[in-house]
Coordinates of C-alpha atoms in Angstrom, one line a residue:
Chain T
M550 CA 29.5 18.1 157.2
T551 CA 28.3 21.0 155.2
T552 CA 28.3 23.3 158.1
I553 CA 32.0 22.5 158.7
V554 CA 33.1 22.5 155.1
G555 CA 30.9 25.3 153.9
P556 CA 32.2 28.4 155.8
R557 CA 35.8 27.5 155.2
P558 CA 36.4 29.0 151.7
I559 CA 34.4 32.0 152.7
R560 CA 36.6 32.6 155.8
K561 CA 39.7 32.1 153.6
R562 CA 38.5 34.6 151.1
H563 CA 37.7 36.9 153.9
R564 CA 41.2 36.8 155.3
H565 CA 42.6 37.5 151.9
R566 CA 40.5 40.6 151.5
A567 CA 41.3 41.6 155.1
D568 CA 45.0 41.9 154.1
D569 CA 44.1 44.7 151.8
V570 CA 42.4 46.8 154.4
A571 CA 42.8 50.1 152.6
G572 CA 41.1 48.8 149.5
L573 CA 44.1 49.3 147.3
G574 CA 43.2 46.5 144.9
R575 CA 45.7 44.9 142.5
V576 CA 45.7 47.5 139.8
R577 CA 46.6 50.3 142.2
A578 CA 49.0 48.1 144.0
V579 CA 50.9 47.5 140.7
A580 CA 50.8 51.3 140.1
F581 CA 52.4 51.9 143.5
V582 CA 55.1 49.4 142.9
T583 CA 55.9 50.4 139.3
P584 CA 58.0 53.6 139.9
A585 CA 60.4 51.8 142.2
L586 CA 60.6 48.9 139.8
F587 CA 61.2 51.3 136.9
I588 CA 64.2 52.9 138.6
I589 CA 65.6 49.5 139.7
S590 CA 65.2 48.0 136.2
F591 CA 66.7 50.9 134.5
F592 CA 69.6 51.8 136.7
L593 CA 70.5 48.4 138.2
L594 CA 69.1 45.5 136.1
F595 CA 69.6 47.1 132.7
P596 CA 73.3 47.9 133.2
A597 CA 74.0 44.3 134.3
I598 CA 72.3 42.9 131.2
W599 CA 73.8 45.5 128.9
T600 CA 77.3 44.5 130.1
V601 CA 76.8 41.3 128.1
Y602 CA 76.5 43.3 124.9
L603 CA 79.0 46.0 125.8
G604 CA 81.6 43.3 126.5
M605 CA 81.3 42.1 122.9
T606 CA 81.9 45.5 121.3
N607 CA 85.0 47.6 120.8
Y608 CA 83.6 50.6 122.6
R609 CA 86.2 53.2 123.3
L610 CA 85.9 56.6 124.9
T611 CA 87.9 58.4 122.3
G612 CA 89.5 57.9 119.0
L613 CA 88.3 56.1 115.8
A614 CA 86.4 53.2 117.5
A615 CA 84.5 55.8 119.6
A616 CA 82.7 57.0 116.4
H617 CA 82.5 53.6 114.7
T618 CA 81.7 51.0 117.3
S619 CA 81.5 47.5 116.0
F620 CA 80.6 44.1 117.3
V621 CA 83.6 41.9 118.0
G622 CA 82.1 38.9 119.7
F623 CA 84.3 37.2 122.3
E624 CA 87.5 39.0 121.3
N625 CA 87.5 41.1 124.4
Y626 CA 87.3 38.0 126.6
S627 CA 90.1 36.2 124.8
K628 CA 92.2 39.4 124.9
A629 CA 91.5 39.9 128.6
L630 CA 92.2 36.3 129.4
A631 CA 95.4 36.3 127.4
D632 CA 96.6 39.4 129.2
P633 CA 99.1 38.5 132.0
K634 CA 98.0 41.7 133.8
F635 CA 94.5 40.2 134.2
W636 CA 95.9 37.1 135.8
S637 CA 98.2 39.0 138.1
S638 CA 95.3 41.2 139.1
L639 CA 93.2 38.1 139.8
K640 CA 95.9 36.7 142.0
L641 CA 96.3 40.0 143.9
T642 CA 92.5 40.0 144.4
V643 CA 92.6 36.5 145.9
V644 CA 95.4 37.4 148.2
F645 CA 93.6 40.6 149.2
V646 CA 90.2 38.9 149.8
V647 CA 91.6 36.0 151.7
G648 CA 94.1 38.0 153.7
S649 CA 92.0 41.0 154.6
G650 CA 88.5 39.5 154.5
I651 CA 88.3 35.8 155.2
I652 CA 91.3 35.6 157.5
G653 CA 91.8 39.2 158.9
Q654 CA 88.4 40.6 159.4
S655 CA 86.7 37.3 160.4
I656 CA 89.3 36.2 162.9
L657 CA 90.0 39.6 164.4
G658 CA 86.2 40.3 164.5
F659 CA 85.6 37.0 166.3
A660 CA 88.5 37.5 168.7
L661 CA 87.2 40.9 169.6
A662 CA 83.6 39.7 170.1
W663 CA 85.0 36.8 172.2
S664 CA 87.2 39.0 174.4
V665 CA 84.9 41.9 175.1
R666 CA 82.3 39.6 176.6
R667 CA 84.1 39.4 179.9
M668 CA 85.5 42.9 179.9
A669 CA 84.6 45.8 182.2
G670 CA 81.8 48.0 180.8
W671 CA 83.9 51.0 180.0
A672 CA 86.7 49.1 178.3
R673 CA 84.2 47.3 176.2
T674 CA 82.5 50.5 175.2
V675 CA 85.8 52.2 174.3
L676 CA 87.0 49.2 172.3
E677 CA 83.8 48.7 170.4
S678 CA 83.4 52.4 169.7
V679 CA 86.9 52.7 168.2
V680 CA 86.4 49.7 166.0
L681 CA 83.0 51.0 164.8
A682 CA 84.2 54.5 164.2
A683 CA 86.8 53.1 161.8
W684 CA 83.9 51.5 159.9
V685 CA 81.7 54.6 160.0
I686 CA 84.2 57.2 158.7
P687 CA 83.7 57.9 155.0
G688 CA 86.0 56.1 152.5
S689 CA 88.0 59.0 151.3
V690 CA 88.8 60.1 154.9
H691 CA 89.8 56.5 155.8
A692 CA 92.4 56.6 153.1
F693 CA 93.9 59.9 154.0
L694 CA 94.2 58.9 157.7
W695 CA 96.3 56.0 156.4
V696 CA 98.3 58.1 154.1
A697 CA 99.1 60.3 157.1
L698 CA 99.8 57.3 159.3
L699 CA 102.2 55.7 156.8
D700 CA 103.8 58.9 155.4
R701 CA 107.4 58.5 154.6
R702 CA 108.8 61.7 156.0
S703 CA 106.7 62.5 159.0
G704 CA 104.0 59.8 159.4
T705 CA 103.0 58.7 162.9
L706 CA 104.1 55.1 162.3
N707 CA 107.6 56.0 161.4
S708 CA 108.0 58.4 164.4
L709 CA 106.6 55.7 166.7
L710 CA 108.8 52.9 165.3
N711 CA 111.8 55.3 165.0
S712 CA 112.2 54.3 161.4
P713 CA 112.4 57.6 159.5
G714 CA 112.1 57.4 155.7
K715 CA 110.6 53.9 155.6
A716 CA 108.2 54.0 152.7
W717 CA 105.5 51.5 153.7
L718 CA 103.3 52.0 150.7
I719 CA 106.2 51.4 148.3
D720 CA 108.0 48.6 150.2
D721 CA 105.0 46.5 151.0
P722 CA 101.9 47.9 149.4
M723 CA 99.8 44.7 149.5
T724 CA 100.3 44.1 153.3
M725 CA 99.4 47.8 153.8
I726 CA 96.1 47.6 151.9
I727 CA 95.3 44.3 153.7
L728 CA 95.8 46.0 157.1
F729 CA 93.9 49.0 155.9
N730 CA 90.9 46.9 154.9
I731 CA 91.0 45.0 158.1
W732 CA 91.0 48.3 159.9
V733 CA 88.0 49.5 157.9
G734 CA 85.8 46.4 157.9
T735 CA 86.4 44.4 161.1
A736 CA 83.4 46.1 162.8
F737 CA 80.9 44.1 160.8
S738 CA 82.3 40.7 161.8
M739 CA 82.7 41.9 165.4
Q740 CA 79.0 42.9 165.6
L741 CA 77.8 39.8 163.9
F742 CA 79.8 37.5 166.1
S743 CA 78.8 39.5 169.2
S744 CA 75.2 38.8 168.6
A745 CA 75.9 35.2 167.6
L746 CA 77.8 34.6 170.9
S747 CA 75.1 36.2 173.0
A748 CA 72.8 33.5 171.6
V749 CA 75.0 30.6 172.8
P750 CA 73.2 29.1 175.8
P751 CA 75.3 29.8 178.9
S752 CA 74.1 26.4 180.3
H753 CA 76.0 24.6 177.6
L754 CA 79.2 26.4 178.4
E755 CA 78.6 25.8 182.1
S756 CA 78.3 22.1 181.7
A757 CA 81.3 22.0 179.5
R758 CA 83.3 23.8 182.2
M759 CA 82.0 21.4 184.8
A760 CA 83.2 18.5 182.7
G761 CA 86.7 20.1 182.9
A762 CA 86.9 21.5 179.3
S763 CA 89.5 24.2 178.8
A764 CA 88.7 27.6 177.3
W765 CA 90.0 26.3 173.9
Q766 CA 87.9 23.1 174.2
Q767 CA 84.8 25.1 175.1
L768 CA 85.3 27.3 172.1
R769 CA 85.9 24.4 169.7
D770 CA 83.3 21.9 171.0
V771 CA 80.5 24.2 172.2
V772 CA 80.7 27.6 170.7
L773 CA 81.9 27.1 167.1
P774 CA 79.4 24.3 166.3
T775 CA 76.5 26.5 167.6
I776 CA 77.5 29.6 165.6
R777 CA 78.4 27.7 162.4
G778 CA 75.6 29.4 160.4
H779 CA 76.8 32.8 161.4
I780 CA 80.4 31.9 160.5
L781 CA 79.2 30.9 157.0
T782 CA 77.1 34.0 156.6
N783 CA 79.9 36.2 157.7
T784 CA 82.4 34.6 155.4
L785 CA 80.3 34.9 152.4
M786 CA 79.2 38.5 153.1
I787 CA 82.8 39.6 153.8
T788 CA 84.0 37.8 150.6
L789 CA 81.5 39.6 148.5
W790 CA 82.2 43.0 150.0
T791 CA 86.0 42.7 150.0
F792 CA 85.9 41.5 146.4
N793 CA 83.9 44.5 145.5
T794 CA 85.6 47.2 147.5
F795 CA 87.2 50.2 145.8
G796 CA 88.8 51.4 149.0
P797 CA 92.4 50.4 148.2
Y798 CA 92.3 52.6 145.1
L799 CA 92.1 55.7 147.4
L800 CA 95.2 54.6 149.2
T801 CA 97.5 53.3 146.4
A802 CA 95.6 53.8 143.1
G803 CA 96.7 50.3 142.2
G804 CA 100.4 51.1 142.4
P805 CA 103.3 51.0 142.7
N806 CA 103.9 49.1 139.6
D807 CA 100.4 47.5 139.7
R808 CA 101.3 45.7 142.9
T809 CA 97.9 46.5 144.4
N810 CA 96.0 46.4 141.2
I811 CA 93.0 44.3 142.5
L812 CA 90.2 43.5 140.0
S813 CA 88.0 46.5 140.9
V814 CA 90.9 48.9 140.4
Y815 CA 92.0 47.1 137.2
I816 CA 88.5 47.4 135.7
Y817 CA 88.4 51.1 136.6
K818 CA 91.8 51.8 135.1
T819 CA 91.1 49.8 131.9
A820 CA 87.7 51.3 131.2
I821 CA 87.6 54.9 132.4
P822 CA 91.1 56.5 132.3
G823 CA 92.2 53.9 129.8
G824 CA 89.1 54.4 127.7
R825 CA 88.7 50.8 126.7
L826 CA 85.1 50.4 127.6
G827 CA 84.6 47.1 125.7
V828 CA 87.4 45.3 127.5
G829 CA 86.3 46.9 130.8
A830 CA 82.8 45.6 130.2
A831 CA 84.1 42.1 129.5
L832 CA 86.0 42.2 132.8
S833 CA 82.9 43.6 134.6
M834 CA 81.0 40.6 133.3
L835 CA 83.4 38.2 134.9
M836 CA 83.1 40.2 138.2
L837 CA 79.3 40.0 138.0
L838 CA 79.4 36.3 137.5
I839 CA 81.7 35.8 140.5
N840 CA 79.4 38.0 142.5
L841 CA 76.4 35.9 141.4
A842 CA 78.2 32.7 142.4
I843 CA 78.9 34.1 145.9
A844 CA 75.4 35.5 146.3
L845 CA 73.8 32.2 145.3
A846 CA 75.9 30.3 147.7
Y847 CA 74.8 32.7 150.4
M848 CA 71.1 32.3 149.5
R849 CA 71.5 28.6 149.7
V850 CA 73.1 28.7 153.1
G851 CA 70.4 31.1 154.3
R852 CA 67.7 28.8 153.1
R853 CA 69.2 25.7 154.7
K854 CA 69.4 27.5 158.0
A855 CA 65.7 28.4 157.8
Chain I
M323 CA 102.6 23.9 194.4
T324 CA 100.4 23.0 191.5
D325 CA 97.9 25.6 192.7
L326 CA 100.6 28.2 192.6
N327 CA 101.7 27.1 189.2
A328 CA 98.1 27.3 187.9
A329 CA 97.7 30.8 189.5
I330 CA 100.9 32.0 187.8
K331 CA 99.8 30.5 184.5
R332 CA 96.5 32.2 184.8
A333 CA 98.1 35.6 185.6
V334 CA 100.5 35.2 182.6
W335 CA 97.5 34.5 180.4
R336 CA 95.6 37.4 181.8
G337 CA 98.6 39.6 181.0
V338 CA 98.9 38.3 177.5
F339 CA 95.2 38.9 177.0
V340 CA 95.3 42.5 178.3
V341 CA 98.3 43.4 176.2
S342 CA 96.9 41.9 173.0
V343 CA 93.5 43.6 173.5
A344 CA 95.3 46.9 174.1
A345 CA 97.4 46.4 171.0
I346 CA 94.3 45.8 168.9
G347 CA 92.7 48.9 170.4
V348 CA 95.8 50.9 169.5
F349 CA 95.7 49.5 166.0
F350 CA 92.2 50.9 165.6
A351 CA 92.7 54.2 167.4
L352 CA 96.1 55.2 166.0
P353 CA 95.0 56.3 162.5
M354 CA 92.0 58.1 163.9
A355 CA 94.0 60.1 166.4
W356 CA 95.1 62.4 163.7
L357 CA 91.6 63.3 162.8
I358 CA 91.1 64.6 166.4
T359 CA 94.4 66.5 166.8
A360 CA 95.4 67.9 163.4
P361 CA 92.2 70.0 162.7
F362 CA 92.9 72.0 165.9
D363 CA 96.6 72.4 165.4
A364 CA 98.0 75.7 164.1
T365 CA 100.8 73.9 162.3
P366 CA 99.5 70.4 161.6
S367 CA 101.9 67.7 160.2
M368 CA 101.2 64.2 159.0
S369 CA 101.9 62.8 162.4
V370 CA 99.8 62.8 165.5
Q371 CA 101.2 65.5 167.9
W372 CA 99.9 67.5 170.8
P373 CA 98.2 70.5 169.0
D374 CA 99.1 74.1 169.2
W375 CA 95.3 74.8 169.8
T376 CA 93.5 77.0 167.3
L377 CA 90.3 77.1 165.3
N378 CA 91.8 79.1 162.5
N379 CA 91.9 76.0 160.3
F380 CA 88.1 76.1 160.0
A381 CA 88.1 79.8 159.1
Y382 CA 90.8 78.9 156.5
L383 CA 88.6 76.1 155.2
A384 CA 85.6 78.4 154.9
A385 CA 87.6 80.7 152.7
N386 CA 88.3 77.9 150.2
P387 CA 85.7 78.3 147.4
Y388 CA 85.4 74.5 146.7
A389 CA 85.2 73.1 150.2
L390 CA 81.9 74.4 151.5
Q391 CA 80.4 74.1 148.0
S392 CA 81.3 70.4 148.0
I393 CA 79.7 69.9 151.4
G394 CA 76.6 71.5 150.0
N395 CA 76.8 69.2 147.0
S396 CA 77.0 66.2 149.3
L397 CA 74.0 67.4 151.2
L398 CA 72.1 68.0 148.0
L399 CA 72.9 64.5 146.6
A400 CA 72.1 62.8 149.9
M401 CA 68.8 64.6 150.3
A402 CA 67.6 64.2 146.7
T403 CA 68.5 60.5 146.7
M404 CA 66.8 60.1 150.1
V405 CA 63.5 61.8 148.9
V406 CA 63.4 59.7 145.7
T407 CA 64.3 56.5 147.4
V408 CA 62.1 56.9 150.4
T409 CA 59.0 58.1 148.5
L410 CA 59.2 55.3 145.9
A411 CA 60.0 52.7 148.5
T412 CA 57.1 53.7 150.8
L413 CA 54.6 53.4 147.9
A414 CA 56.1 50.1 146.8
S415 CA 56.5 48.5 150.2
Y416 CA 53.0 49.5 151.3
A417 CA 51.5 47.9 148.2
L418 CA 53.7 44.8 148.6
S419 CA 52.8 44.5 152.2
R420 CA 49.0 44.8 151.8
V421 CA 48.2 43.2 148.4
R422 CA 49.3 39.8 147.2
I423 CA 50.6 40.7 143.8
P424 CA 51.4 37.5 141.9
G425 CA 55.1 36.7 142.2
R426 CA 55.6 39.0 145.1
D427 CA 58.0 36.9 147.1
G428 CA 60.0 36.1 144.1
L429 CA 60.2 39.8 143.2
L430 CA 61.5 40.8 146.6
Y431 CA 64.0 37.9 146.6
G432 CA 65.2 38.7 143.1
M433 CA 65.6 42.4 143.9
L434 CA 67.7 41.7 146.9
L435 CA 69.9 39.3 144.9
L436 CA 70.2 41.8 142.1
S437 CA 71.4 44.6 144.5
S438 CA 74.0 42.4 146.1
I439 CA 75.4 41.3 142.7
V440 CA 75.3 44.5 140.8
T441 CA 77.6 46.5 143.0
G442 CA 79.1 49.9 142.2
T443 CA 82.4 48.4 141.2
A444 CA 81.0 45.5 139.1
A445 CA 78.6 47.8 137.2
M446 CA 80.8 50.9 136.9
V447 CA 81.5 50.4 133.2
P448 CA 77.9 49.9 132.0
T449 CA 76.6 52.6 134.3
F450 CA 79.2 55.0 133.1
Q451 CA 78.3 54.2 129.5
L452 CA 74.5 54.4 130.2
M453 CA 75.0 57.9 131.6
N454 CA 77.0 58.9 128.6
V455 CA 74.3 57.7 126.2
M456 CA 71.6 59.3 128.2
G457 CA 73.5 62.6 128.4
L458 CA 73.4 62.4 132.2
I459 CA 77.1 62.3 132.6
N460 CA 78.4 65.1 134.7
T461 CA 75.0 65.8 136.2
Q462 CA 73.9 65.4 139.7
T463 CA 70.6 63.9 138.5
G464 CA 72.6 61.0 137.1
V465 CA 74.2 60.3 140.4
V466 CA 70.9 60.5 142.2
L467 CA 69.3 58.0 139.9
V468 CA 72.1 55.6 140.0
M469 CA 72.3 55.7 143.8
A470 CA 68.6 55.4 144.1
G471 CA 68.6 52.3 141.8
G472 CA 71.3 50.7 143.9
L473 CA 69.7 51.4 147.3
L474 CA 66.0 50.9 146.5
P475 CA 65.9 47.1 146.8
T476 CA 67.3 47.1 150.3
V477 CA 65.1 50.0 151.3
V478 CA 61.9 48.4 149.9
F479 CA 62.9 45.2 151.7
I480 CA 63.4 46.8 155.1
L481 CA 60.3 49.0 154.8
K482 CA 58.1 46.1 153.9
D483 CA 59.0 44.6 157.2
F484 CA 58.0 47.7 159.0
M485 CA 54.7 48.0 157.0
D486 CA 53.9 44.4 157.8
S487 CA 54.0 45.3 161.5
V488 CA 51.7 48.4 161.2
P489 CA 48.3 47.3 162.7
K490 CA 45.6 47.1 160.1
S491 CA 42.8 48.2 162.3
Y492 CA 43.7 51.9 161.8
E493 CA 43.4 51.6 158.1
E494 CA 40.0 49.7 158.5
S495 CA 38.6 52.5 160.5
A496 CA 39.9 55.2 158.2
R497 CA 38.3 53.4 155.4
L498 CA 35.0 53.3 157.2
Y499 CA 35.1 57.0 157.3
G500 CA 35.5 57.1 153.6
A501 CA 39.2 57.8 153.1
G502 CA 40.8 56.6 149.9
P503 CA 44.0 54.6 149.6
F504 CA 46.3 57.6 149.1
R505 CA 44.8 59.4 152.0
I506 CA 45.1 56.3 154.2
L507 CA 48.7 55.9 153.2
H508 CA 49.5 59.5 153.8
D509 CA 47.5 60.2 156.9
V510 CA 47.4 56.8 158.7
V511 CA 50.2 54.5 157.6
V512 CA 53.1 56.9 157.1
P513 CA 52.7 58.5 160.6
V514 CA 52.5 55.0 162.2
A515 CA 55.5 53.7 160.2
R516 CA 57.5 56.8 160.9
P517 CA 60.3 55.2 162.9
G518 CA 60.9 52.7 160.0
I519 CA 60.8 55.5 157.4
A520 CA 63.2 57.6 159.5
F521 CA 65.5 54.6 159.8
V522 CA 65.8 54.0 156.1
A523 CA 66.0 57.7 155.3
I524 CA 69.0 58.1 157.6
W525 CA 70.6 55.0 156.2
V526 CA 70.2 56.3 152.6
V527 CA 71.7 59.7 153.6
V528 CA 74.8 58.0 155.2
Q529 CA 75.3 55.7 152.2
V530 CA 75.2 58.6 149.7
W531 CA 77.2 60.9 151.9
S532 CA 80.1 58.4 152.2
N533 CA 79.9 57.0 148.6
F534 CA 83.0 57.8 146.6
L535 CA 82.9 55.7 143.5
V536 CA 79.6 56.8 141.8
P537 CA 80.2 60.5 141.9
Y538 CA 83.9 60.0 141.2
I539 CA 83.1 58.3 137.9
L540 CA 80.1 60.4 136.9
L541 CA 81.0 63.9 137.9
R542 CA 83.9 65.6 136.3
S543 CA 83.5 69.3 137.2
P544 CA 84.6 70.4 140.7
D545 CA 81.5 72.6 140.9
S546 CA 79.2 69.6 141.2
Q547 CA 81.4 67.1 143.1
P548 CA 80.5 66.1 146.6
A549 CA 82.9 66.2 149.6
A550 CA 83.9 62.6 149.2
V551 CA 85.4 63.3 145.8
L552 CA 86.9 66.7 146.7
M553 CA 88.6 65.1 149.7
Y554 CA 90.4 62.8 147.3
T555 CA 91.3 65.6 145.0
F556 CA 92.7 67.6 147.9
Y557 CA 95.4 65.0 148.6
T558 CA 96.2 63.6 145.2
E559 CA 96.0 66.5 142.7
S560 CA 97.7 69.4 144.4
G561 CA 101.5 69.1 144.5
Q562 CA 101.9 70.0 148.2
V563 CA 99.2 68.6 150.5
D564 CA 97.6 71.5 152.4
L565 CA 97.3 70.0 155.8
R566 CA 95.4 72.8 157.5
L567 CA 92.8 72.6 154.8
I568 CA 92.6 68.8 154.6
S569 CA 92.5 68.2 158.3
A570 CA 89.6 70.6 159.0
F571 CA 87.8 69.4 155.9
S572 CA 88.1 65.7 157.0
L573 CA 86.6 66.5 160.3
L574 CA 83.8 68.6 158.9
F575 CA 83.0 65.8 156.4
T576 CA 83.2 63.0 159.0
L577 CA 81.4 64.6 161.9
P578 CA 77.8 64.3 160.6
V579 CA 78.1 60.5 160.0
I580 CA 79.7 60.0 163.4
L581 CA 76.9 62.0 165.1
I582 CA 74.2 60.2 163.1
Y583 CA 75.8 56.9 164.0
F584 CA 75.7 57.6 167.7
F585 CA 72.2 58.9 167.5
V586 CA 71.0 55.9 165.5
N587 CA 72.9 53.4 167.5
R588 CA 71.2 54.6 170.6
K589 CA 67.8 54.5 169.0
F590 CA 67.9 51.4 166.8
G591 CA 70.9 49.4 167.8
F592 CA 73.4 47.5 165.7
R593 CA 71.2 46.6 162.7
F594 CA 71.9 50.0 161.2
Y595 CA 75.4 49.5 160.0
G596 CA 75.4 45.8 160.4
G597 CA 72.6 45.5 157.8
I598 CA 73.7 45.9 154.3
K599 CA 76.4 48.2 153.2
S600 CA 76.8 48.8 149.5

């Protein structure tokens, strides 16, 4: 007995020590981690926590309150929540996130991933490269490409559709920023679903086909249940990113008449050009809480999958 | 008869499929076409047209005092953020990979959660105010620190994975020859983990290069603004958009990330952009 039990703790201790092969030791390890933690704490964690305090002050960039800032409690929140502009911004955000992210990017990304599987090599490469290039181009270039596309007097779209003078960004700005964001972000869903689909066992599809299932039935009964985890992951990631994107600002700056004033743009305009930092911080707090809820949902899903 | 019907049906579906895929392809390609034609056109317009070929637009761009300076600023911000982030993340991820600091897994998990919640847009107000209070507003140092803070969690997380896969036998033998931890990290671990370090370094450069919001909020003077911000200024603040300038500038600003993308895609595959985009 002793010969069996005896060596065990020693071997275990040995393995522990074997991890730290360079002889770093705990003290030095902590010293190695500290600089990174310091930067993260100071420039990421601290701003988030400070938002709680800032949201309860009447901080302003200029004017009297800039010199004499005072604590106002929940006044900013009640002011923000009583402002119809906030509610309309929230509504626009929901339309934008659902339209461009959850429906647009997910469905188009899936459709692309599904259709390129059986396509000739060159066609697949071309299609995937074009979709990916849209995602890789920097944000401010994205926006100008769309400005040029939709330009009223000489844009490409108007000359193609033979509709001179049609002002897309004024007539239907929300649809335009939704299409714009689909164009920018679909690559992610396409790539994620491509790798998910390649993991669906071909034998399952084969036996479904043998049993006489149509393409639609194969999709519904074999493919979708297999990649359910990926669909959830994709939806939550896309929701988080679309909710946080600042891209539409570059195209419409929230206008015309606040018709594309999604939450990220609304916060920017309130706090920085508007100078009302306290109210802006209160709105940021709401945004952080929504992000937290989405991220926690994501972490839970990820854990269940594991 | 039913066979023929089925064949017709299949052909029709095939046609519908090809047309819709082509339409999607056009939807993605159409806005980009301008970026390929306009920079080389002697008289570019807003629409895509067959260019009157020239390279003069680039000479014209080089003569603009702000354009090249802003590309230089982008490069400076990207490189500085990369050096800060990669150095600190290498140290941290090595220690986290080799030593079981109490609460290590919770720390990694918490950091990742934090970086996905505290995004540039959600934290712009407190970040802006913090930089004001610290006197770092309108400085490139401020932008570098904020970007580094946002990117570090992801970079530490990815690098730790790479460090975990570095074989420990090298370090053991280096230690037998009397090398200290710093020496081992520098002379043994970093060279072995070089692909991983290169990967995160490129990722950070692309993130900073393309980022608009952080420098837009923190930098006011055109002398210090990167290309992402100047690009926006070019088409919003001048009365008449100078298409020769803006087309050449767009291409010059975009080309590096496109090239990096093709290089990385060939070398590392999809994980690069598919990973986490802030």
